[in-house]
PDB file of C-alpha atoms in Angstrom:
ATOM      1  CA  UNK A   1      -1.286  29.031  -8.627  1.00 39.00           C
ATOM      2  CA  UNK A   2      -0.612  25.943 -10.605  1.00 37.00           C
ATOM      3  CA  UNK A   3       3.154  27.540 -11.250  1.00 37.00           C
ATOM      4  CA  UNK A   4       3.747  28.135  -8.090  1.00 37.00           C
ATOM      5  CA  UNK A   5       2.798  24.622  -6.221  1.00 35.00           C
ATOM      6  CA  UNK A   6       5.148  23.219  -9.364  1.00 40.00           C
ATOM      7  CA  UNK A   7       8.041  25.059  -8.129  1.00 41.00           C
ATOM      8  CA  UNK A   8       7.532  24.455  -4.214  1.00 44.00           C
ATOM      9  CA  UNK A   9       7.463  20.828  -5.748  1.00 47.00           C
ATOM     10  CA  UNK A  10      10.892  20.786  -7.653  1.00 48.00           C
ATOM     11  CA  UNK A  11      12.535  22.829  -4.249  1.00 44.00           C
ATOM     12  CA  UNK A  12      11.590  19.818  -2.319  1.00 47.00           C
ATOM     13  CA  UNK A  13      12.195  17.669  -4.569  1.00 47.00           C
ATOM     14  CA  UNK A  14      15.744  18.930  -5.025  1.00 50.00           C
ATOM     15  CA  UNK A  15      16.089  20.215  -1.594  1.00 57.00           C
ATOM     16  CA  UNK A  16      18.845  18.257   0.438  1.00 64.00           C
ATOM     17  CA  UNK A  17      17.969  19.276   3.723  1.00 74.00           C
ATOM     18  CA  UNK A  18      14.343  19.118   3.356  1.00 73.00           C
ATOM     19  CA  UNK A  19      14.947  15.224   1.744  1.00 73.00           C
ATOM     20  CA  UNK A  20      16.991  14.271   4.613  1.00 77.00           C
ATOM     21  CA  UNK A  21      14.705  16.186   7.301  1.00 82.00           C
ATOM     22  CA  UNK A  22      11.803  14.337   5.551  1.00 80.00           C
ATOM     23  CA  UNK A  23      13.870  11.175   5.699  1.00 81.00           C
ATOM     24  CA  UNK A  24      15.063  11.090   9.399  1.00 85.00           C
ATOM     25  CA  UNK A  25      11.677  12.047  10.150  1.00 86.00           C
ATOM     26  CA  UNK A  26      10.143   8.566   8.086  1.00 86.00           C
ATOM     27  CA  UNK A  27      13.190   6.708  10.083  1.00 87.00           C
ATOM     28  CA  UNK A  28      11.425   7.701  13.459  1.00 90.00           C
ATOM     29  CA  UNK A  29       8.064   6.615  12.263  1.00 90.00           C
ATOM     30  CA  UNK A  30       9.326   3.527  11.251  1.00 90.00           C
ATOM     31  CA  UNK A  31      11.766   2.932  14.720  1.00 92.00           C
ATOM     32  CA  UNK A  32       8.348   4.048  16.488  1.00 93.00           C
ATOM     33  CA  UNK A  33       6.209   1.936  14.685  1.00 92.00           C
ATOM     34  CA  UNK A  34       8.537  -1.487  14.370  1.00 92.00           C
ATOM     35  CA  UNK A  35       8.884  -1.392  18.170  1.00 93.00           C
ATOM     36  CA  UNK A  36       5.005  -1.510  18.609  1.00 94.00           C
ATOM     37  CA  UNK A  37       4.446  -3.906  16.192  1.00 93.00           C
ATOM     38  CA  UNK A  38       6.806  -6.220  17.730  1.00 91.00           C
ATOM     39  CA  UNK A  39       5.743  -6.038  21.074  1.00 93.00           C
ATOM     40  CA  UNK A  40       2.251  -6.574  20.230  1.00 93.00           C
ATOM     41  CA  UNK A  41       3.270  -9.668  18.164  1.00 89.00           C
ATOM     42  CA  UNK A  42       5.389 -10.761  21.385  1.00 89.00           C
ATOM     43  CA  UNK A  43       2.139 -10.563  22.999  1.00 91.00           C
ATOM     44  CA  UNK A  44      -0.106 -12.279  21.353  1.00 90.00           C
ATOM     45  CA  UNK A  45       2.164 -15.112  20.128  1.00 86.00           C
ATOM     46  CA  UNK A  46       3.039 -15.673  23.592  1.00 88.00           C
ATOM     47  CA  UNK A  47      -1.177 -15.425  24.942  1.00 87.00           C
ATOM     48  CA  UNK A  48      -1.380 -17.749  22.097  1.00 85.00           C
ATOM     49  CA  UNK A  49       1.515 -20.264  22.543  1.00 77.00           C
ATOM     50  CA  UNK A  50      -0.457 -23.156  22.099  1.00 81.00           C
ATOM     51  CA  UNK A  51      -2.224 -22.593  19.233  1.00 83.00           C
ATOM     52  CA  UNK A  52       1.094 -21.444  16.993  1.00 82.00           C
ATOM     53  CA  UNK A  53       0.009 -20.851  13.844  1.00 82.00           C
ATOM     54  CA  UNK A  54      -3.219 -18.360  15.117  1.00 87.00           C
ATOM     55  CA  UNK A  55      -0.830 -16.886  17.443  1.00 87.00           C
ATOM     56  CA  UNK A  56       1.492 -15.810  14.030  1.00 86.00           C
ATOM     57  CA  UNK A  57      -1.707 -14.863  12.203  1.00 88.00           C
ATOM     58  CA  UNK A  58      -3.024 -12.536  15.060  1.00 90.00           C
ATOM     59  CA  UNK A  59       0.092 -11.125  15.523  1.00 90.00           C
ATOM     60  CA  UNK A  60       0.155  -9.764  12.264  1.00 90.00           C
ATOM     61  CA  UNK A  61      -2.335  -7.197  13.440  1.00 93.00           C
ATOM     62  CA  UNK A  62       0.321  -5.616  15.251  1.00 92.00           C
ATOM     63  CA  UNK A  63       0.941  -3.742  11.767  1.00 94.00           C
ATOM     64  CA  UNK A  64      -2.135  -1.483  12.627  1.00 94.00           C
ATOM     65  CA  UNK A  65       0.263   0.082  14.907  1.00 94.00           C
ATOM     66  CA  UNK A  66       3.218   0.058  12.840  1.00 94.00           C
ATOM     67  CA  UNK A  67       1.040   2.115  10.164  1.00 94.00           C
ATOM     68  CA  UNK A  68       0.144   4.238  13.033  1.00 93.00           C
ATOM     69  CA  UNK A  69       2.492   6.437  13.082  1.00 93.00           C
ATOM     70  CA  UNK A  70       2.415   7.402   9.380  1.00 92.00           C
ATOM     71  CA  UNK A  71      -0.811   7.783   9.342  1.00 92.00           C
ATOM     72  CA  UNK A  72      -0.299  10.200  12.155  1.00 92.00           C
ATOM     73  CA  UNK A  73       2.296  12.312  10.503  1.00 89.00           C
ATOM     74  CA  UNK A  74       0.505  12.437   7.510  1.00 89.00           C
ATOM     75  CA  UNK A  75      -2.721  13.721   9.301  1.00 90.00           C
ATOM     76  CA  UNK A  76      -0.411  16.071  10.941  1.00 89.00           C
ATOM     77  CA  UNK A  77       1.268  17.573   7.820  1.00 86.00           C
ATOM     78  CA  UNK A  78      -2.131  16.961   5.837  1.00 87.00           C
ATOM     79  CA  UNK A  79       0.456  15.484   2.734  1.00 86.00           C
ATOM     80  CA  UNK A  80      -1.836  13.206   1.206  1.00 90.00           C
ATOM     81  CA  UNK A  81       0.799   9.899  -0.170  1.00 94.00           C
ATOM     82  CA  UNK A  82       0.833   9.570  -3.242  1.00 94.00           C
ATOM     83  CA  UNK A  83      -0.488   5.812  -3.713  1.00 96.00           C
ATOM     84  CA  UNK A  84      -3.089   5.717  -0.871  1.00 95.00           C
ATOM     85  CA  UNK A  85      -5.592   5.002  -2.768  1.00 96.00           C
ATOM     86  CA  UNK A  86      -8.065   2.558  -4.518  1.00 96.00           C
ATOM     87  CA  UNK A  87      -5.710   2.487  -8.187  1.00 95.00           C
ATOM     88  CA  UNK A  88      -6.814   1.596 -11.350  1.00 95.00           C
ATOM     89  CA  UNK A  89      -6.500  -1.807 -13.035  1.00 95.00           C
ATOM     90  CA  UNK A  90      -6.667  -0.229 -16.687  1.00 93.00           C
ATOM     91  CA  UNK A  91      -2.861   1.813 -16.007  1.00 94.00           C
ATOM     92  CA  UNK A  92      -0.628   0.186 -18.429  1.00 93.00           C
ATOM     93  CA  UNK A  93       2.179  -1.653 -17.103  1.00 92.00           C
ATOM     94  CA  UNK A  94       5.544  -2.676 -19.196  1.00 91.00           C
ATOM     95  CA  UNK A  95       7.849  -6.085 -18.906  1.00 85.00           C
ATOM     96  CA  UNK A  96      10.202  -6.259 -18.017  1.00 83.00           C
ATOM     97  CA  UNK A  97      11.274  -2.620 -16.629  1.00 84.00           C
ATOM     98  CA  UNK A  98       7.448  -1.622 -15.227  1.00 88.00           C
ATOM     99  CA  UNK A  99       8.210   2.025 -16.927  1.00 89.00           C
ATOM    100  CA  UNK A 100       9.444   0.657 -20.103  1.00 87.00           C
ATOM    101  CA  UNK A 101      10.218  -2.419 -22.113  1.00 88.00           C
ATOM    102  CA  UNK A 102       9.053  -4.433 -25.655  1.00 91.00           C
ATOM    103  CA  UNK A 103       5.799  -5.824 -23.945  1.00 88.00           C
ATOM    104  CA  UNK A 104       3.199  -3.994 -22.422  1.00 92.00           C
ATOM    105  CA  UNK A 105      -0.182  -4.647 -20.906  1.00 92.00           C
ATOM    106  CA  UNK A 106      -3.071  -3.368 -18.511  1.00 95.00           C
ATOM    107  CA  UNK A 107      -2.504  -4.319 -15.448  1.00 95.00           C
ATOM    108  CA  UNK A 108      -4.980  -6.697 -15.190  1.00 94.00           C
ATOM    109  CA  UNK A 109      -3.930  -8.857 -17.752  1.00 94.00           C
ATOM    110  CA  UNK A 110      -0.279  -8.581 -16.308  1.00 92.00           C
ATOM    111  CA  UNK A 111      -1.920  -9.745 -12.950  1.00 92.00           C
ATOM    112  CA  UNK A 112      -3.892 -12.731 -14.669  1.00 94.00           C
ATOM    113  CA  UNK A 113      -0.695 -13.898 -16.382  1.00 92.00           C
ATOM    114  CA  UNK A 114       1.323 -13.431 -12.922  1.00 91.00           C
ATOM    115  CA  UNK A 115      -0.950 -15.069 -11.279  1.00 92.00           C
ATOM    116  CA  UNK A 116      -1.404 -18.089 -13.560  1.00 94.00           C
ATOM    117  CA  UNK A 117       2.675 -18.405 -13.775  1.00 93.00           C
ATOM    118  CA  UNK A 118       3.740 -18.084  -9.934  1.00 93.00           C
ATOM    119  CA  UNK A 119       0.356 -20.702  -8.986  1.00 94.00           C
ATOM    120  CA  UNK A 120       1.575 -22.886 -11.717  1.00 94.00           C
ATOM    121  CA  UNK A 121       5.116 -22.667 -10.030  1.00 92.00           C
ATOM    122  CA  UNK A 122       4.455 -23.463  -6.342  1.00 92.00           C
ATOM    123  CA  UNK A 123       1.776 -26.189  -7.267  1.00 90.00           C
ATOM    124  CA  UNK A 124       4.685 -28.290  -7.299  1.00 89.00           C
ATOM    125  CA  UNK A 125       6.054 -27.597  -3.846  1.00 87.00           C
ATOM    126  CA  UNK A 126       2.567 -27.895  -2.082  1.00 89.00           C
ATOM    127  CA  UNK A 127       1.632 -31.536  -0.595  1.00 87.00           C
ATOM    128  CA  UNK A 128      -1.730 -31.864  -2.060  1.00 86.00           C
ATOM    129  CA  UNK A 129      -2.383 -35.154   0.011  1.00 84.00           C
ATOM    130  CA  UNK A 130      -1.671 -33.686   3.449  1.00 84.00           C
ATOM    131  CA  UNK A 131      -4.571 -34.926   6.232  1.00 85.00           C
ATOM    132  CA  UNK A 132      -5.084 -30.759   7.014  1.00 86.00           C
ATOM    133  CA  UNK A 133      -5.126 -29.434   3.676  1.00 88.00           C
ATOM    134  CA  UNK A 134      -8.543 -27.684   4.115  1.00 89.00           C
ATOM    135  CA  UNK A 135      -7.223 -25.924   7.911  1.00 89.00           C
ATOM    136  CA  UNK A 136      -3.980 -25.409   6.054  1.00 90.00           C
ATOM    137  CA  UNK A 137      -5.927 -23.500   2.972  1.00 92.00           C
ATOM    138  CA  UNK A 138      -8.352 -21.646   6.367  1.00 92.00           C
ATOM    139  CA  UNK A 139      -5.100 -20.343   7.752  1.00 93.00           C
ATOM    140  CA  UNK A 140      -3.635 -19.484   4.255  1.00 93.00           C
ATOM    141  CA  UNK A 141      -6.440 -16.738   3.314  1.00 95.00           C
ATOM    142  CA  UNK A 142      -6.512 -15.499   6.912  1.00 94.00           C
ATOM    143  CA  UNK A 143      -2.690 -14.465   7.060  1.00 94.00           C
ATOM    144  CA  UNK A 144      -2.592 -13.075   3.525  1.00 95.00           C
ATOM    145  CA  UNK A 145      -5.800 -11.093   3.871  1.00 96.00           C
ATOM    146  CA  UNK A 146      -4.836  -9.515   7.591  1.00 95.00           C
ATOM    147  CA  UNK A 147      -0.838  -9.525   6.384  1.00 95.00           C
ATOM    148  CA  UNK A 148      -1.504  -8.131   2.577  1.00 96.00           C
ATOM    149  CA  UNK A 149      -3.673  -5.936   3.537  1.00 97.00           C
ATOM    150  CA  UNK A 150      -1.831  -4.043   5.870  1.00 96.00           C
ATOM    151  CA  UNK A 151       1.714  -4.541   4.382  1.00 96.00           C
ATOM    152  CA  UNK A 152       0.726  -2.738   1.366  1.00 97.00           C
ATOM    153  CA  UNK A 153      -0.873   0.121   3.346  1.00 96.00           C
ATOM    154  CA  UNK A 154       2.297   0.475   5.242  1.00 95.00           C
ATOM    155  CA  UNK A 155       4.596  -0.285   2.238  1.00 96.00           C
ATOM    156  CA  UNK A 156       3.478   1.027  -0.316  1.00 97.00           C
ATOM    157  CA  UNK A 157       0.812   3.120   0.776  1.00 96.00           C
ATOM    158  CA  UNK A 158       3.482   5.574   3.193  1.00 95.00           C
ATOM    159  CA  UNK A 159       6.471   4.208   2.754  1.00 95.00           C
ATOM    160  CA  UNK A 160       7.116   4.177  -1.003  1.00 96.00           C
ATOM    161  CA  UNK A 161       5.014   7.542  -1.207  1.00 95.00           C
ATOM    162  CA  UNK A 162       7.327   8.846   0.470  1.00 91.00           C
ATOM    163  CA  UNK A 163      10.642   7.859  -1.025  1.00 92.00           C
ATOM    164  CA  UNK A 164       8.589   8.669  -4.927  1.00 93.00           C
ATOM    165  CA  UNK A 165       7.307  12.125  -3.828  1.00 91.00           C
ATOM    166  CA  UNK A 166      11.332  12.797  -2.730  1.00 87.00           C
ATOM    167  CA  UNK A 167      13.576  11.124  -4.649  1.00 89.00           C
ATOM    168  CA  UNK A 168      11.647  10.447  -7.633  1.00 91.00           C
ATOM    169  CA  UNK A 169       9.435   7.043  -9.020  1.00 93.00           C
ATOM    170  CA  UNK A 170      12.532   5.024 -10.104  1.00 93.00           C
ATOM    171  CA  UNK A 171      14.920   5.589  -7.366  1.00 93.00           C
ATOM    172  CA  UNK A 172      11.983   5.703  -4.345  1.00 93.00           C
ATOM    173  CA  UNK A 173      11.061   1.981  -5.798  1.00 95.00           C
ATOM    174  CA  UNK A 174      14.204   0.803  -5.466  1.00 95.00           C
ATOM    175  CA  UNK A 175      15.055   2.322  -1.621  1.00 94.00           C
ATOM    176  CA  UNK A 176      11.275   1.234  -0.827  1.00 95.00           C
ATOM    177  CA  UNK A 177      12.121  -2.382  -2.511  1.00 95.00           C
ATOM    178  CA  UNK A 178      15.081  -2.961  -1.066  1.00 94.00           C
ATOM    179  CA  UNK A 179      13.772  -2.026   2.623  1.00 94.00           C
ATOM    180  CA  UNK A 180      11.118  -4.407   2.351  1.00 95.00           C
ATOM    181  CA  UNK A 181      13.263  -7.437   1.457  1.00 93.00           C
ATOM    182  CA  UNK A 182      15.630  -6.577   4.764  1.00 92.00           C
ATOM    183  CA  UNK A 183      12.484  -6.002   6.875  1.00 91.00           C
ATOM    184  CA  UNK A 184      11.915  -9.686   6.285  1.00 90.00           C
ATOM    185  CA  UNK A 185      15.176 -10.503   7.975  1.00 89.00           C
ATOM    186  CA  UNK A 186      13.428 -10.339  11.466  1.00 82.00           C
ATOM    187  CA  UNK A 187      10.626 -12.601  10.400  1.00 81.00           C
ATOM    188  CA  UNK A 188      13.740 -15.349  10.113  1.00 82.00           C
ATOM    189  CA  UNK A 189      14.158 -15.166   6.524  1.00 86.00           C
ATOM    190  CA  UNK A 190      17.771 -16.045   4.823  1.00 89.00           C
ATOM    191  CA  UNK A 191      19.652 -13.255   3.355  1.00 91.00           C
ATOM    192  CA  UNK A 192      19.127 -14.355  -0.104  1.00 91.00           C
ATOM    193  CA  UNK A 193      15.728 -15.494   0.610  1.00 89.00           C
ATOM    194  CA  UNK A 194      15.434 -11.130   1.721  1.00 92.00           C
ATOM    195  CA  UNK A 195      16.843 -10.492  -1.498  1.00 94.00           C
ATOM    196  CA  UNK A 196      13.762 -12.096  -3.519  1.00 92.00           C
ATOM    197  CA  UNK A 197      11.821  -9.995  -1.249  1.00 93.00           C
ATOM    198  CA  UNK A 198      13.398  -7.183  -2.391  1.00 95.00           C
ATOM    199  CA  UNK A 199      12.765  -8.185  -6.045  1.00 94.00           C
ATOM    200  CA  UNK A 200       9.372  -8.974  -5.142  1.00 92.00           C
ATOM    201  CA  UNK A 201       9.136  -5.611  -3.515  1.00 95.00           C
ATOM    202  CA  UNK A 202      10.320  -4.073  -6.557  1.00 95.00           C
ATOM    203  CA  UNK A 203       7.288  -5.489  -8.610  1.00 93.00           C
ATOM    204  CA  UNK A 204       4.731  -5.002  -6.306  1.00 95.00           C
ATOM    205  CA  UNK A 205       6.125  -1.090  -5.779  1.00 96.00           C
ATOM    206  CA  UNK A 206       6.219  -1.051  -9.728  1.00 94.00           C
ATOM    207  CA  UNK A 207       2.360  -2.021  -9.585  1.00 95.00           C
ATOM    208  CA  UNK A 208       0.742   0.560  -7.075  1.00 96.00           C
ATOM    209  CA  UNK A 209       3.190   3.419  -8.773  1.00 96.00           C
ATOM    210  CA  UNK A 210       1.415   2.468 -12.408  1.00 95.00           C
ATOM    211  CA  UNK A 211      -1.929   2.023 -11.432  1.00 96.00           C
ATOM    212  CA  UNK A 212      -1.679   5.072  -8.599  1.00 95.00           C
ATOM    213  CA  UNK A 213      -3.185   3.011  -5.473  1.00 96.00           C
ATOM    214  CA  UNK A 214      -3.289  -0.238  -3.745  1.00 97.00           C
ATOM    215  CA  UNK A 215      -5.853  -2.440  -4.788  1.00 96.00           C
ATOM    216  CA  UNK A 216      -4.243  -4.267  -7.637  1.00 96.00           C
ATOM    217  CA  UNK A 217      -0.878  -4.603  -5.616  1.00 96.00           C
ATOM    218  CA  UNK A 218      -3.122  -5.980  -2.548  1.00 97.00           C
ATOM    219  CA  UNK A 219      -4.182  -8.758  -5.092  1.00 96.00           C
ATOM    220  CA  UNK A 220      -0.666  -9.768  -5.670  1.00 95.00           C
ATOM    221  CA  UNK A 221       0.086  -9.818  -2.283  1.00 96.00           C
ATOM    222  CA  UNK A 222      -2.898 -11.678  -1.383  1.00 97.00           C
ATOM    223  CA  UNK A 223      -1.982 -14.252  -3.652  1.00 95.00           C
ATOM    224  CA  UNK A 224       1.586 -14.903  -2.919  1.00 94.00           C
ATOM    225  CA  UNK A 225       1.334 -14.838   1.049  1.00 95.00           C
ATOM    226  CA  UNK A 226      -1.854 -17.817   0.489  1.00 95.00           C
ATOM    227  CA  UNK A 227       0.629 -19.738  -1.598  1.00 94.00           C
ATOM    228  CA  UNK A 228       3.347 -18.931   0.812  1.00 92.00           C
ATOM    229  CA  UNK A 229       1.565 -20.654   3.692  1.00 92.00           C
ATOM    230  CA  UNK A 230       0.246 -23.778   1.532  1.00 92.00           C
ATOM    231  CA  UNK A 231       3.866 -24.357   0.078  1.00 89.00           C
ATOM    232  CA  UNK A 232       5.068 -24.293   3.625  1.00 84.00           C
ATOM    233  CA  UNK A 233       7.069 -21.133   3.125  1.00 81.00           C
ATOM    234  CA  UNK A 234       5.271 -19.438   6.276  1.00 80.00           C
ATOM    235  CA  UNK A 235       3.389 -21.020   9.165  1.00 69.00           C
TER     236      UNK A 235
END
């Protein structure tokens, strides 16, 4: 039994038609679900145009229905992804390649270290002084908890499952990486500010694939998008 499911698993793998099949079929999901998403956004940041910064939180919702219909297929095909789950924080993690490299460390000592370095960074661009630091800080953890969460379901949760369970860890990172630094590009981003995305997205990929779920990666996320908004990066 084992045998067998191993060899239905290297024919996909090594299928082309079945990878590009599998592919077009992700392309729909994500044409389907970018074109709710927006319009919900459109929506609610119009129903909301004087109260800008809510209206850009709440539309950030509009990623339930962008996981929709992922969640859909995979209910349909009953493929369980690969990194939808909880994860562990004990996987070891390696700098600076994730799968290998001279340093290595759980990943929750990578995360404390991360986190110390990048708060340590954008302490300097943040205007401590500012009259609505504390409404500032209220809208910071509201975006990155609705926006983290549900990124990382959607990114990493389908969408890097699915490029890993085809084309293999390394090389589904990197598509999956690289597609989430050009899906910032309608948000307004610069080019080169998408390509730091893509880095980022790299990382963050590099996380859920060691520990084998979302929660640590969610952290990260969570973290960045709150000093995102108080740096002035987003809102």
């Amino acid at each position: 039994m084992t045998l067998a499911y191993i060899a239905c698993r290297r024919v996909s793998l090594f299928n082309p038609s079945k990878r590009i099949s599998d592919t077009a079929m992700l392309a729909l999901n994500m044409i389907m679900g970018y074109i709710l998403y927006r319009t919900f956004g459109e929506i609610i940041q119009n129903g909301l145009a004087d109260h800008e910064a809510w209206g850009i939180i709440l539309s950030r919702l509009g990623l339930i229905l962008f996981v929709m219909p992922f969640a859909l297929a995979a209910m349909r095909t009953r493929e369980k992804p690969l990194y939808l789950a909880i994860g562990t924080w004990r996987s070891t993690i390696y700098f600076p390649w994730i799968f290998k490299g001279p340093l290595k460390d759980p990943i929750w000592r990578f995360m404390l270290i991360f986190l110390v370095m990048v708060c340590a960074v954008f302490s300097f661009f943040m205007d401590w002084g500012q009259p609505e630091l504390l409404a500032l800080a209220g809208y910071a953890l509201s975006f990155a908890l609705i926006n983290a969460v549900l990124e990382e379901l959607l990114w990493r949760g389908y969408i890097l499952s699915h490029f890993a369970s085809r084309f293999g860890e390394l090389k589904g990172l990197v598509i999956a990486g690289v597609t989430f630094g050009l899906y910032h590009y309608h948000l307004g981003f610069s080019w080169p500010v998408c390509l730091l995305f893509s880095i980022f997205g790299i990382m963050m990929g590099g996380v859920a694939i060691r520990s084998k779920g979302l929660a640590p990666v969610m952290v990260m996320h969570f973290a960045m998008n709150v000093l995102f908004v108080l740096s002035g990066m987003i809102l």
